[in-house]
PDB file of C-alpha atoms in Angstrom:
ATOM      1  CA  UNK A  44      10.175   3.973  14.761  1.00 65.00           C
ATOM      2  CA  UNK A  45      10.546   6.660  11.858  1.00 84.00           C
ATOM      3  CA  UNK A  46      10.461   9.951  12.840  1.00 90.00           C
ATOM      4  CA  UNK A  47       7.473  10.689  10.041  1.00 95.00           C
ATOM      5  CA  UNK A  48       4.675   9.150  12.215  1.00 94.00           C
ATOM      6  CA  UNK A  49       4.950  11.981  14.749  1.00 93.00           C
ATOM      7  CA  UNK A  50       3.950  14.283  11.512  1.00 93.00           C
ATOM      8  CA  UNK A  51       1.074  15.972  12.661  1.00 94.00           C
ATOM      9  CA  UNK A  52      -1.524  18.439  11.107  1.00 91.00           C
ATOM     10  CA  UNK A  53      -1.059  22.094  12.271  1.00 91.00           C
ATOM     11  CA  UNK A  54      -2.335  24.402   9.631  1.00 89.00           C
ATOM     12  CA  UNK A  55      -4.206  24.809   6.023  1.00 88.00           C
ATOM     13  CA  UNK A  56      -3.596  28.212   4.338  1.00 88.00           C
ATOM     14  CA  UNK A  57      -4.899  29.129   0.923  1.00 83.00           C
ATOM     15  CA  UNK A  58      -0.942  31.099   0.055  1.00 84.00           C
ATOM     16  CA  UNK A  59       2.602  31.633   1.245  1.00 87.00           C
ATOM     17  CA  UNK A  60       0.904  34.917   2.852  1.00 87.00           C
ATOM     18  CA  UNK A  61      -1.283  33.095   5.312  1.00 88.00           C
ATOM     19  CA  UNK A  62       1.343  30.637   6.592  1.00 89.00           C
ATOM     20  CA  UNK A  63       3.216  31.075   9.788  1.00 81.00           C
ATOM     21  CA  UNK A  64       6.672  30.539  10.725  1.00 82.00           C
ATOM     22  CA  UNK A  65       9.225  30.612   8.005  1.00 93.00           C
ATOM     23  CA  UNK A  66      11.894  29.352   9.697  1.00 94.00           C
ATOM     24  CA  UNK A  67      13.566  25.829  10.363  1.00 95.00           C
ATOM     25  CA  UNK A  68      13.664  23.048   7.833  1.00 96.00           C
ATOM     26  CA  UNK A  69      10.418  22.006   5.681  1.00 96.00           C
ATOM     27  CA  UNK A  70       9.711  19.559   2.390  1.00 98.00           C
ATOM     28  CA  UNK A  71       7.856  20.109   0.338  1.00 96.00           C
ATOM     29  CA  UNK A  72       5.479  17.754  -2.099  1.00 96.00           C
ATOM     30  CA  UNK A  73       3.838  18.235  -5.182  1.00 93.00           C
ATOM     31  CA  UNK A  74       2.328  16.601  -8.075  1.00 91.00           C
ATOM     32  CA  UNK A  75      -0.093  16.308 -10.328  1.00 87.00           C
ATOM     33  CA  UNK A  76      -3.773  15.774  -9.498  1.00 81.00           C
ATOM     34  CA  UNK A  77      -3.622  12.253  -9.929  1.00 84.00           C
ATOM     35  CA  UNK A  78       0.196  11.439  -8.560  1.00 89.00           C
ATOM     36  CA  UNK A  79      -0.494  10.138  -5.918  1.00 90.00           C
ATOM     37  CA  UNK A  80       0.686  12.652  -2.860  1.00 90.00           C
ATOM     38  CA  UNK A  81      -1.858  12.285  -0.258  1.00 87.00           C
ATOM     39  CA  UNK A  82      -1.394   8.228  -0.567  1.00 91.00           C
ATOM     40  CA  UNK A  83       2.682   9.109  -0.226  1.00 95.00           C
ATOM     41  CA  UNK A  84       2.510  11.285   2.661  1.00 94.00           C
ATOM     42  CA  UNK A  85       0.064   9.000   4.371  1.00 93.00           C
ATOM     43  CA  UNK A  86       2.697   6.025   3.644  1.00 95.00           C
ATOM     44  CA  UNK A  87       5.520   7.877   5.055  1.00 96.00           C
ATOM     45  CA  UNK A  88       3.587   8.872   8.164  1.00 95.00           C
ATOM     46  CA  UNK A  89       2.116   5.559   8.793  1.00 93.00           C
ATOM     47  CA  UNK A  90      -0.872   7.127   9.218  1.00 91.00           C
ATOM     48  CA  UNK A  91      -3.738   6.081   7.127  1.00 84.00           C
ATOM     49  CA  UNK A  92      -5.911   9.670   6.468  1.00 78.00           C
ATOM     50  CA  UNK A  93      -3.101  12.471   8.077  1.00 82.00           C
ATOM     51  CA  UNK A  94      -3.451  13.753   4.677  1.00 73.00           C
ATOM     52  CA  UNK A  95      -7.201  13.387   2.560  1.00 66.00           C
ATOM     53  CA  UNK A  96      -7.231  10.965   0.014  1.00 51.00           C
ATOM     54  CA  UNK A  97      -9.965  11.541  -2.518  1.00 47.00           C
ATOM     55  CA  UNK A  98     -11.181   9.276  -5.830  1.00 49.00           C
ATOM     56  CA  UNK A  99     -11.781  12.889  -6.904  1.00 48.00           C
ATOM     57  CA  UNK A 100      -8.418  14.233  -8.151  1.00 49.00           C
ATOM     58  CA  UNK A 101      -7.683  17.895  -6.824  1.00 48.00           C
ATOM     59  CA  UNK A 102      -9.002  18.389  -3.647  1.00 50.00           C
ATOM     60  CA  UNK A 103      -5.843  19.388  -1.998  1.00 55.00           C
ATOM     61  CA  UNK A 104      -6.344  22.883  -2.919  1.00 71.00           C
ATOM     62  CA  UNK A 105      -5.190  24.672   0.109  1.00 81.00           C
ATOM     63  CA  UNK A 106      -1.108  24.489   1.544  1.00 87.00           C
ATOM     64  CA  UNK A 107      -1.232  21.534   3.854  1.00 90.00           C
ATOM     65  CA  UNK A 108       1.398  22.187   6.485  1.00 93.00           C
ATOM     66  CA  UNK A 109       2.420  19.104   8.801  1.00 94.00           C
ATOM     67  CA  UNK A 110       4.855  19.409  11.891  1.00 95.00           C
ATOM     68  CA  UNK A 111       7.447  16.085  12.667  1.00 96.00           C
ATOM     69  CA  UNK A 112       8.459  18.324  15.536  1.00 95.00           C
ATOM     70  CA  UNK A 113       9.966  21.391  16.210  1.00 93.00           C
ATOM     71  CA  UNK A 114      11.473  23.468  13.432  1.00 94.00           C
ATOM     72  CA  UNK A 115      10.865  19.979  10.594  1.00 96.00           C
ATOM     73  CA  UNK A 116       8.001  20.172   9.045  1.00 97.00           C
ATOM     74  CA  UNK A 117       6.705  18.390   5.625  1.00 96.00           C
ATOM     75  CA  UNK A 118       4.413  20.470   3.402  1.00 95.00           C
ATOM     76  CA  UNK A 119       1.649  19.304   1.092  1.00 92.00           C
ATOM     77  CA  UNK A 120       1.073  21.754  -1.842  1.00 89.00           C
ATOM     78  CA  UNK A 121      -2.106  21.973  -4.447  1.00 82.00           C
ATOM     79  CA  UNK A 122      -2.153  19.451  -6.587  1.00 80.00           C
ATOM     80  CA  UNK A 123      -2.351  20.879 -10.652  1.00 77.00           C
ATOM     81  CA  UNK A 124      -3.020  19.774 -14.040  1.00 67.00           C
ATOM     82  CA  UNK A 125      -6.388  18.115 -13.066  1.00 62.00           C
ATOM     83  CA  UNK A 126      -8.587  18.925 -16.302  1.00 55.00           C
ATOM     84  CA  UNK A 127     -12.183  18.927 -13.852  1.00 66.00           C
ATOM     85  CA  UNK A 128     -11.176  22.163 -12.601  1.00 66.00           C
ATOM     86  CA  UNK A 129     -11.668  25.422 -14.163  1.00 74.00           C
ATOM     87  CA  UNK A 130      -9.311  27.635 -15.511  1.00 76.00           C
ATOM     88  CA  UNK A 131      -9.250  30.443 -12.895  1.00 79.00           C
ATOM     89  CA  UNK A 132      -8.565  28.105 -10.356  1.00 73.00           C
ATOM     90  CA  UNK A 133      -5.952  26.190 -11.756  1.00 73.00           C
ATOM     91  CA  UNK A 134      -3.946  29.718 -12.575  1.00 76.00           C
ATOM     92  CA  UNK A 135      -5.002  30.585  -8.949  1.00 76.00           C
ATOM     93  CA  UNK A 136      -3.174  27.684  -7.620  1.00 73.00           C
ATOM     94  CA  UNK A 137      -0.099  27.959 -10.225  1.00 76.00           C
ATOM     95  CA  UNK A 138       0.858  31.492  -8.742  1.00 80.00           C
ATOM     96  CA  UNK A 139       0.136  29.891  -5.043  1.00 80.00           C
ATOM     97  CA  UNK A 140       3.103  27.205  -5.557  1.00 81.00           C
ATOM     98  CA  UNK A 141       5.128  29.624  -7.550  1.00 82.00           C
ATOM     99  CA  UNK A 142       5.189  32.294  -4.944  1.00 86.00           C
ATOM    100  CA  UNK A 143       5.767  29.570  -2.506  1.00 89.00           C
ATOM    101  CA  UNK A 144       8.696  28.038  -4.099  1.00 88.00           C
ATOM    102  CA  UNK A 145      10.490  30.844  -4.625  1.00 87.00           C
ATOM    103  CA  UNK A 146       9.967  32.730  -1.652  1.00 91.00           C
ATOM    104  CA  UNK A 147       9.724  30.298   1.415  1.00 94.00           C
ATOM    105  CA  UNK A 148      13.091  30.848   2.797  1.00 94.00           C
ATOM    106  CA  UNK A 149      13.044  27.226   5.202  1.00 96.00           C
ATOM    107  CA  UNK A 150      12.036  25.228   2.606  1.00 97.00           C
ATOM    108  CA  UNK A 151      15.418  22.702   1.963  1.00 97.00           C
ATOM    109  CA  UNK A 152      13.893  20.341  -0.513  1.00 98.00           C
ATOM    110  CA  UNK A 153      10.851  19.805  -2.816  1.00 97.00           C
ATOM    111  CA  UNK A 154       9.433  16.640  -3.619  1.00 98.00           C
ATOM    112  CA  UNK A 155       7.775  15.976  -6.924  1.00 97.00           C
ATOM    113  CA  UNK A 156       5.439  12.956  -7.488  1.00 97.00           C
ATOM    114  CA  UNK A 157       4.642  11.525 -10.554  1.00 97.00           C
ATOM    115  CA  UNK A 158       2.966   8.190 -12.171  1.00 96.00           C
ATOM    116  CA  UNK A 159       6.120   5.993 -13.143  1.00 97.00           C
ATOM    117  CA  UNK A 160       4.009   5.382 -16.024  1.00 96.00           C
ATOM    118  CA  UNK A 161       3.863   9.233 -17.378  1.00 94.00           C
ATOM    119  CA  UNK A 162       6.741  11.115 -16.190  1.00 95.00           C
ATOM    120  CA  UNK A 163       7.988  14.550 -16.526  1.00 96.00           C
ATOM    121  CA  UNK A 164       4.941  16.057 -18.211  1.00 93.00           C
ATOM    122  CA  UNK A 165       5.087  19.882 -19.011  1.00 89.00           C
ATOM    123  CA  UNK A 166       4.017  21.220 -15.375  1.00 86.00           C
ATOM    124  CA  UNK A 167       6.276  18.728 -13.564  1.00 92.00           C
ATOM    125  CA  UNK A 168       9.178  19.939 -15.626  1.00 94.00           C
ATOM    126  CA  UNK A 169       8.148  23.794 -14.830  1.00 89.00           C
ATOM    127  CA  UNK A 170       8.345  22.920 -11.071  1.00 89.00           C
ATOM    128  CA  UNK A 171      11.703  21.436 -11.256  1.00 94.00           C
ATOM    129  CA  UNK A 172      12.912  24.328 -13.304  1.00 93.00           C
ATOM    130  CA  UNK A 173      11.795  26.610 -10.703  1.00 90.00           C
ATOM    131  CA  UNK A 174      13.429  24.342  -7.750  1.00 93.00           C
ATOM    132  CA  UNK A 175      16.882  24.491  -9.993  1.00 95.00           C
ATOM    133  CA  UNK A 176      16.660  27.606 -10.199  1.00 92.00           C
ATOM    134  CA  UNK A 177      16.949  28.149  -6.660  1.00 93.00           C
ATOM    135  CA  UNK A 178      19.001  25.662  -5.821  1.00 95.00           C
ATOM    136  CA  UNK A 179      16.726  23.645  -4.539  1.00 96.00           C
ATOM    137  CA  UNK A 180      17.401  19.753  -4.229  1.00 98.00           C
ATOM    138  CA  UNK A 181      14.510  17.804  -6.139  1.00 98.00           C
ATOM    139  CA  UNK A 182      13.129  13.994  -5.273  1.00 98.00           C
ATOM    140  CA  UNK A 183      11.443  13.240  -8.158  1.00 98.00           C
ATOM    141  CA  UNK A 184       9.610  10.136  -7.585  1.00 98.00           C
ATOM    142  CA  UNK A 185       8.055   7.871  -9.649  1.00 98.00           C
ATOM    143  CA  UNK A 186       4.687   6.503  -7.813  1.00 98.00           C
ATOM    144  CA  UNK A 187       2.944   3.891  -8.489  1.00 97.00           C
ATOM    145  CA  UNK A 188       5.736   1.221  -9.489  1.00 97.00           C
ATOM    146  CA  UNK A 189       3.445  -1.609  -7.899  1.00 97.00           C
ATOM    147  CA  UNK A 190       1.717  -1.367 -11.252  1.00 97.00           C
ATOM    148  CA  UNK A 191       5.078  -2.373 -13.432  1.00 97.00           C
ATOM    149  CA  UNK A 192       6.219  -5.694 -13.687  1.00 97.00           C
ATOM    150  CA  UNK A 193      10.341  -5.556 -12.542  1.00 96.00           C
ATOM    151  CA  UNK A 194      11.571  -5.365 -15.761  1.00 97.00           C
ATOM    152  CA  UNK A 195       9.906  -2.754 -17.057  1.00 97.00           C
ATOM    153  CA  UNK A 196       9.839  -0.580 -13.820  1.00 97.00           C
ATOM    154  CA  UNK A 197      13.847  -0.821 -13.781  1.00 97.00           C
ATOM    155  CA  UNK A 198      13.618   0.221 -17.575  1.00 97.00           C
ATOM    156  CA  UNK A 199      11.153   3.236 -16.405  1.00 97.00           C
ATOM    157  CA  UNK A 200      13.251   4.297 -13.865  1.00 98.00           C
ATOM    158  CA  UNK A 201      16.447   4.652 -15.704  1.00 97.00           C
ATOM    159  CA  UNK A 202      14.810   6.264 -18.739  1.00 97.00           C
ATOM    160  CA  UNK A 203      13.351   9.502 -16.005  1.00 98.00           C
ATOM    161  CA  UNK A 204      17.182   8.944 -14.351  1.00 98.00           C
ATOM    162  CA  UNK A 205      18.674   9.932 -17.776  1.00 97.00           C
ATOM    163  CA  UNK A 206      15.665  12.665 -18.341  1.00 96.00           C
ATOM    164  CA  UNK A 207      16.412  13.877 -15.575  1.00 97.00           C
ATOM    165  CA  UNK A 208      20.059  15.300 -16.510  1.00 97.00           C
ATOM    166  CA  UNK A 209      18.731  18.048 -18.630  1.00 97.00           C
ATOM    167  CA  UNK A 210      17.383  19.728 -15.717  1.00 97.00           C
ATOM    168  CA  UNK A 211      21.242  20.416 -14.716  1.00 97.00           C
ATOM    169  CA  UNK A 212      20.500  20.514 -11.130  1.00 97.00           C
ATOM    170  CA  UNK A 213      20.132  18.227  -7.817  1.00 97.00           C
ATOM    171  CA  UNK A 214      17.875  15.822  -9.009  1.00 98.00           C
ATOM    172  CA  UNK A 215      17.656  12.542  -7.263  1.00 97.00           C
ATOM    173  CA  UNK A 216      15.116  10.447  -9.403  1.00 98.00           C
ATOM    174  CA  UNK A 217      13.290   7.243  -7.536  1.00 98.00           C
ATOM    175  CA  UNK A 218      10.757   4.711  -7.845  1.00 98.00           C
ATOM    176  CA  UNK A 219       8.173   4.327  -5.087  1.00 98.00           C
ATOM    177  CA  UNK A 220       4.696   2.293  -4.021  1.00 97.00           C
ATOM    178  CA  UNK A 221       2.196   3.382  -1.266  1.00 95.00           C
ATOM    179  CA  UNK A 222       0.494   0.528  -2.060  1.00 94.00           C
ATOM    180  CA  UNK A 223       3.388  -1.938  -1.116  1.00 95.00           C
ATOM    181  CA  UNK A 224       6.201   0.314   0.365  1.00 94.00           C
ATOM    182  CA  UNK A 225       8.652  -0.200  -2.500  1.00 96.00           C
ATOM    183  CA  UNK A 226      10.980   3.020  -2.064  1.00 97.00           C
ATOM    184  CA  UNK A 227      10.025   4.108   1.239  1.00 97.00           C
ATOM    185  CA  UNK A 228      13.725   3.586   2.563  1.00 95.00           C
ATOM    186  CA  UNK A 229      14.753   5.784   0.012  1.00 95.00           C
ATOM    187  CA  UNK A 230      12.565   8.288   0.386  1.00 97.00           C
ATOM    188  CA  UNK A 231      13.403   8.737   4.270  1.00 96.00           C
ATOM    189  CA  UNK A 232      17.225   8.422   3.133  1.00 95.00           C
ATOM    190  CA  UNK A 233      16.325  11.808   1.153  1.00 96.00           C
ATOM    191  CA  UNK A 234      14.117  13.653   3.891  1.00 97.00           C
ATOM    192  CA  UNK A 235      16.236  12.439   6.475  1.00 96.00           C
ATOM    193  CA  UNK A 236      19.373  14.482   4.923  1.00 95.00           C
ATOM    194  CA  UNK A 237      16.874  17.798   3.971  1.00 97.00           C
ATOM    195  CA  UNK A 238      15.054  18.011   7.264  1.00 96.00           C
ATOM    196  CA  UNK A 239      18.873  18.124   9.329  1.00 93.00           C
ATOM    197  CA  UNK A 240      18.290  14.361  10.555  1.00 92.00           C
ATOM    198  CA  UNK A 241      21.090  12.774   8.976  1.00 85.00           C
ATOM    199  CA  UNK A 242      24.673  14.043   7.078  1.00 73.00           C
ATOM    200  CA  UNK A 243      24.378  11.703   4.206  1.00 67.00           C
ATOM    201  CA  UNK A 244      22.476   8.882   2.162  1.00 65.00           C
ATOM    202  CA  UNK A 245      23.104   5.486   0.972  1.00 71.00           C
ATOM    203  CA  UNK A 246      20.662   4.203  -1.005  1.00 70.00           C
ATOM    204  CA  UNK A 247      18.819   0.984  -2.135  1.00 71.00           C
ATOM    205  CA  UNK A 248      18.339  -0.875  -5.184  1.00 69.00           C
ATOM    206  CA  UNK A 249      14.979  -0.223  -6.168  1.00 68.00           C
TER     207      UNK A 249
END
């Protein structure tokens, strides 16, 4: 059993302010409105609502904070870019995930989620610039690859690979389904290493 469907809901908090306990190993995920990180988290839990999934884009507007157990926890953040909300809020939650990026001290690892089919757009790349910047590791993973035929998910994936060297930092770049599960080793592989489970990696072909 994978130590992700212990994750359990323990708080909501609207900034880095209102969160408790900086200290032990956490994950975070982020993505635009429409990336697909509720679906992702509830994958990698194997449970089917721990976090909301909405046809509305954007309603994870609060810092979603889930324990595994003691001291690992996985954290889902605002989702942004969704065009629906207005301006004040969307600057509201930009400074929220700033703050939070660069001064949670236990966070080991930030997970960015992105349609396969439209990656790297101009907030994704400020996140990652902000994670290399403080040496934090990045997943940057390419959801929704059950929508690609093979061919052209392989091509997808090794276009953002090759992208993804002009961030000059840790960037691991992978493809990934909640819909099927395509990825999901990989994924834990990643988390596994962040969160102090495991030393190392090995990964599969995707």
């Amino acid at each position: 059993m994978s130590h992700y469907s212990h994750a359990k809901f323990i708080t909501s908090a609207p900034d880095i302010r209102h969160l408790e306990k900086d200290e032990g190993n956490e994950v975070a995920f982020a993505g635009r409105s429409n990336a697909g990180k509720s679906s992702a988290l509830n994958r990698l839990t194997r449970q089917k609502s721990l976090a909301r999934t909405s046809k509305t884009p954007g309603r994870t507007q609060l810092i979603n904070v889930f324990e595994i157990e003691e001291g690992r926890r996985l954290v889902d953040l605002p989702g942004y870019g969704y065009a629906k909300v207005p301006m004040e809020m969307k600057l509201k939650w930009q400074k929220s995930l700033g703050e939070y990026l660069q001064m949670r001290k236990s966070l080991t690892g930030l997970v960015v989620l992105m349609d396969i089919r439209h990656p790297f757009k101009d907030l994704d790349q400020q996140l990652i610039y902000w994670a290399v910047e403080r040496n934090l590791p990045v997943l940057a993973l390419l959801t929704k690859a059950d929508k690609l035929k093979s061919g052209k998910r392989k091509a997808q994936l090794l276009m953002a690979r090759e992208a993804s060297m002009a961030f000059c930092g840790d960037v691991t770049v992978h493809a990934f389904s909640s819909l099927n599960g395509l990825g999901l080793d990989n994924v834990e592989r990643v988390l596994d290493r962040w969160l102090g489970f495991t030393e190392s990696e090995e990964f599969i072909e995707e």
